[in-house]
PDB file of C-alpha atoms in Angstrom:
ATOM      1  CA  MET J   1      -5.997  10.174  -9.453  1.00 57.00           C
ATOM      2  CA  ASN J   2      -8.871   9.097 -11.461  1.00 64.00           C
ATOM      3  CA  PRO J   3      -9.747  11.871 -14.155  1.00 67.00           C
ATOM      4  CA  ILE J   4     -13.124  12.489 -13.766  1.00 67.00           C
ATOM      5  CA  LYS J   5     -15.232  11.348 -17.069  1.00 68.00           C
ATOM      6  CA  THR J   6     -18.010  13.828 -18.445  1.00 65.00           C
ATOM      7  CA  GLU J   7     -20.971  11.931 -20.885  1.00 64.00           C
ATOM      8  CA  SER J   8     -22.859  13.635 -22.794  1.00 65.00           C
ATOM      9  CA  ILE J   9     -26.821  12.616 -22.325  1.00 60.00           C
ATOM     10  CA  ASN J  10     -28.266  11.060 -25.162  1.00 62.00           C
ATOM     11  CA  VAL J  11     -32.005  12.870 -25.794  1.00 58.00           C
ATOM     12  CA  ASP J  12     -33.511   9.250 -27.166  1.00 64.00           C
ATOM     13  CA  LYS J  13     -32.608   7.490 -24.206  1.00 61.00           C
ATOM     14  CA  VAL J  14     -34.614  10.120 -21.908  1.00 58.00           C
ATOM     15  CA  GLU J  15     -38.282  10.038 -20.864  1.00 62.00           C
ATOM     16  CA  ASP J  16     -40.418  11.330 -18.651  1.00 62.00           C
ATOM     17  CA  VAL J  17     -41.807   9.025 -16.253  1.00 65.00           C
ATOM     18  CA  ARG J  18     -43.695  10.908 -14.083  1.00 69.00           C
ATOM     19  CA  GLN J  19     -47.766   9.810 -13.685  1.00 69.00           C
ATOM     20  CA  VAL J  20     -49.644  12.545 -15.356  1.00 69.00           C
ATOM     21  CA  GLU J  21     -53.584  12.868 -13.304  1.00 72.00           C
ATOM     22  CA  GLN J  22     -56.151  13.081 -14.730  1.00 70.00           C
ATOM     23  CA  GLU J  23     -59.386  15.662 -14.532  1.00 71.00           C
ATOM     24  CA  LYS J  24     -62.422  13.218 -13.521  1.00 68.00           C
ATOM     25  CA  LYS J  25     -65.117  15.523 -14.971  1.00 71.00           C
ATOM     26  CA  GLN J  26     -68.848  15.349 -13.989  1.00 68.00           C
ATOM     27  CA  GLU J  27     -71.387  14.397 -17.205  1.00 73.00           C
ATOM     28  CA  HIS J  28     -74.818  15.205 -16.046  1.00 74.00           C
ATOM     29  CA  VAL J  29     -76.101  11.980 -17.627  1.00 74.00           C
ATOM     30  CA  GLY J  30     -80.136  11.847 -16.698  1.00 79.00           C
ATOM     31  CA  THR J  31     -82.380  13.117 -13.779  1.00 81.00           C
ATOM     32  CA  ILE J  32     -84.002  10.865 -11.739  1.00 81.00           C
ATOM     33  CA  LYS J  33     -87.458  11.892 -10.320  1.00 83.00           C
ATOM     34  CA  PHE J  34     -88.291  10.761  -6.694  1.00 82.00           C
ATOM     35  CA  LYS J  35     -91.624   8.548  -6.436  1.00 88.00           C
ATOM     36  CA  PRO J  36     -93.258   9.058  -2.971  1.00 91.00           C
ATOM     37  CA  GLY J  37     -92.410   5.068  -0.942  1.00 93.00           C
ATOM     38  CA  HIS J  38     -89.575   3.980  -3.574  1.00 95.00           C
ATOM     39  CA  THR J  39     -86.429   3.205  -2.626  1.00 95.00           C
ATOM     40  CA  LEU J  40     -83.570   4.175  -5.328  1.00 95.00           C
ATOM     41  CA  TYR J  41     -81.361   0.389  -6.479  1.00 96.00           C
ATOM     42  CA  GLU J  42     -77.864   0.264  -8.279  1.00 95.00           C
ATOM     43  CA  VAL J  43     -78.222  -2.854  -9.707  1.00 94.00           C
ATOM     44  CA  ASN J  44     -74.753  -3.852 -10.794  1.00 93.00           C
ATOM     45  CA  THR J  45     -74.758  -6.495 -13.857  1.00 90.00           C
ATOM     46  CA  VAL J  46     -71.446  -7.861 -13.320  1.00 92.00           C
ATOM     47  CA  GLU J  47     -71.225  -8.546 -10.066  1.00 93.00           C
ATOM     48  CA  HIS J  48     -74.940  -9.226 -10.082  1.00 89.00           C
ATOM     49  CA  THR J  49     -75.878  -7.762  -6.538  1.00 93.00           C
ATOM     50  CA  ILE J  50     -78.823  -5.439  -5.915  1.00 94.00           C
ATOM     51  CA  GLU J  51     -77.750  -2.421  -3.549  1.00 95.00           C
ATOM     52  CA  LEU J  52     -79.487   0.530  -1.732  1.00 96.00           C
ATOM     53  CA  ALA J  53     -77.788   3.757  -4.575  1.00 95.00           C
ATOM     54  CA  THR J  54     -75.635   6.215  -2.103  1.00 94.00           C
ATOM     55  CA  PHE J  55     -75.814   9.937  -2.113  1.00 92.00           C
ATOM     56  CA  GLU J  56     -74.195  13.014  -1.897  1.00 92.00           C
ATOM     57  CA  GLU J  57     -75.995  16.086   0.108  1.00 90.00           C
ATOM     58  CA  GLN J  58     -75.184  20.031  -2.178  1.00 83.00           C
ATOM     59  CA  THR J  59     -76.447  22.935  -0.763  1.00 80.00           C
ATOM     60  CA  VAL J  60     -76.611  24.996  -3.511  1.00 71.00           C
ATOM     61  CA  ALA J  61     -78.574  28.711  -4.464  1.00 64.00           C
ATOM     62  CA  PHE J  62     -81.854  29.058  -4.175  1.00 55.00           C
ATOM     63  CA  LYS J  63     -82.756  29.266  -8.379  1.00 55.00           C
ATOM     64  CA  ASP J  64     -86.428  30.589  -9.381  1.00 50.00           C
ATOM     65  CA  VAL J  65     -88.389  28.412 -12.323  1.00 51.00           C
ATOM     66  CA  ALA J  66     -88.502  30.547 -15.266  1.00 49.00           C
ATOM     67  CA  ASN J  67     -92.691  30.249 -15.387  1.00 48.00           C
ATOM     68  CA  LYS J  68     -93.119  31.099 -10.868  1.00 53.00           C
ATOM     69  CA  PRO J  69     -93.437  34.192  -9.997  1.00 51.00           C
ATOM     70  CA  LYS J  70     -90.896  35.192  -8.229  1.00 52.00           C
ATOM     71  CA  ALA J  71     -90.899  36.785  -4.355  1.00 49.00           C
ATOM     72  CA  ASN J  72     -88.548  39.751  -3.044  1.00 51.00           C
ATOM     73  CA  GLY J  73     -87.326  38.496   0.494  1.00 52.00           C
ATOM     74  CA  PHE J  74     -91.005  36.635   2.242  1.00 55.00           C
ATOM     75  CA  GLY J  75     -94.537  37.526   0.422  1.00 55.00           C
ATOM     76  CA  ILE J  76     -97.784  35.774  -0.678  1.00 53.00           C
ATOM     77  CA  LEU J  77     -98.035  35.848  -4.045  1.00 56.00           C
ATOM     78  CA  GLY J  78    -101.826  34.997  -5.495  1.00 55.00           C
ATOM     79  CA  PHE J  79    -101.197  32.007  -8.567  1.00 60.00           C
ATOM     80  CA  LYS J  80    -104.179  31.185 -11.954  1.00 59.00           C
ATOM     81  CA  THR J  81    -105.849  28.925  -9.113  1.00 65.00           C
ATOM     82  CA  ASP J  82    -106.767  31.784  -6.773  1.00 65.00           C
ATOM     83  CA  LYS J  83    -104.908  30.420  -4.029  1.00 67.00           C
ATOM     84  CA  PRO J  84    -102.415  32.080  -2.422  1.00 65.00           C
ATOM     85  CA  LYS J  85     -99.156  30.588  -1.124  1.00 63.00           C
ATOM     86  CA  VAL J  86     -95.847  32.418   0.491  1.00 63.00           C
ATOM     87  CA  ILE J  87     -93.103  32.056  -1.436  1.00 60.00           C
ATOM     88  CA  LEU J  88     -89.574  32.104   0.562  1.00 61.00           C
ATOM     89  CA  SER J  89     -86.858  33.631  -2.152  1.00 58.00           C
ATOM     90  CA  GLY J  90     -82.835  33.744  -1.351  1.00 58.00           C
ATOM     91  CA  LEU J  91     -82.610  30.701   0.528  1.00 64.00           C
ATOM     92  CA  PRO J  92     -79.934  27.394   0.534  1.00 68.00           C
ATOM     93  CA  THR J  93     -81.822  24.163  -0.815  1.00 72.00           C
ATOM     94  CA  THR J  94     -80.041  20.862  -0.312  1.00 78.00           C
ATOM     95  CA  THR J  95     -80.446  18.817  -3.275  1.00 81.00           C
ATOM     96  CA  LYS J  96     -78.728  15.328  -3.934  1.00 85.00           C
ATOM     97  CA  GLN J  97     -76.606  13.682  -6.274  1.00 86.00           C
ATOM     98  CA  LEU J  98     -76.421  10.527  -6.846  1.00 89.00           C
ATOM     99  CA  ILE J  99     -72.584   8.874  -6.854  1.00 90.00           C
ATOM    100  CA  LYS J 100     -72.511   6.951  -9.931  1.00 90.00           C
ATOM    101  CA  LYS J 101     -71.065   3.408 -10.088  1.00 92.00           C
ATOM    102  CA  LYS J 102     -69.486   1.468 -13.336  1.00 91.00           C
ATOM    103  CA  ASN J 103     -71.344  -1.532 -14.788  1.00 91.00           C
ATOM    104  CA  CYS J 104     -75.143  -0.023 -12.296  1.00 92.00           C
ATOM    105  CA  ILE J 105     -78.133   0.316 -13.623  1.00 92.00           C
ATOM    106  CA  TYR J 106     -79.920   2.411 -11.325  1.00 93.00           C
ATOM    107  CA  ILE J 107     -84.004   1.775 -11.060  1.00 93.00           C
ATOM    108  CA  SER J 108     -86.894   3.139  -8.366  1.00 94.00           C
ATOM    109  CA  ALA J 109     -88.675   0.205  -6.945  1.00 95.00           C
ATOM    110  CA  LEU J 110     -91.128   0.179  -3.880  1.00 95.00           C
ATOM    111  CA  ASN J 111     -89.657  -2.676  -2.672  1.00 95.00           C
ATOM    112  CA  ARG J 112     -86.577  -6.371  -3.835  1.00 94.00           C
ATOM    113  CA  LYS J 113     -89.902  -7.757  -4.630  1.00 94.00           C
ATOM    114  CA  ASN J 114     -90.485  -5.239  -6.933  1.00 95.00           C
ATOM    115  CA  LEU J 115     -87.238  -4.496  -8.415  1.00 94.00           C
ATOM    116  CA  LEU J 116     -87.034  -8.066  -8.765  1.00 93.00           C
ATOM    117  CA  LYS J 117     -90.224  -8.147 -11.439  1.00 93.00           C
ATOM    118  CA  LYS J 118     -88.704  -4.861 -13.565  1.00 93.00           C
ATOM    119  CA  LEU J 119     -85.874  -6.432 -14.048  1.00 93.00           C
ATOM    120  CA  GLU J 120     -87.242  -9.411 -14.931  1.00 92.00           C
ATOM    121  CA  LYS J 121     -89.883  -7.310 -17.331  1.00 93.00           C
ATOM    122  CA  ARG J 122     -86.548  -5.118 -18.518  1.00 91.00           C
ATOM    123  CA  GLY J 123     -84.765  -8.174 -19.598  1.00 89.00           C
ATOM    124  CA  VAL J 124     -81.915  -8.251 -17.051  1.00 85.00           C
ATOM    125  CA  ILE J 125     -82.516 -11.033 -15.410  1.00 84.00           C
ATOM    126  CA  LYS J 126     -83.860 -14.515 -15.804  1.00 85.00           C
ATOM    127  CA  ILE J 127     -85.970 -16.159 -13.212  1.00 82.00           C
ATOM    128  CA  VAL J 128     -86.121 -19.611 -12.184  1.00 84.00           C
ATOM    129  CA  LYS J 129     -88.737 -21.071 -10.058  1.00 82.00           C
ATOM    130  CA  ALA J 130     -87.702 -24.224  -8.818  1.00 83.00           C
ATOM    131  CA  GLY J 131     -90.047 -28.072  -8.575  1.00 68.00           C
TER     132      GLY J 131
END
């Protein structure tokens, strides 16, 4: 019979090879106010592509603005302009959050032709006319 050999583990050779999950943090970069009729475009500066920006819709609780009068439920309130308004409080609202990608800039423009003009003004692209 062969005797069983026991060896002690050398601490210098032991390594932790597990993959650690990195926490994904969302940080507020800025806000974009939508202009009526405009489209938000995503311009990839590495691949030189133009696409429509993608959004994620979220439902959030209603937030009262500090400088506006608050309503308890359903009511008619008068403002400084003496125009009555109906305010519903406590209702959930939906917001859109932009899905931001690496190496992309986001520009609001009326159409693609207008977007190319804006990019040329900012120096991102250079348009050369043929002929």
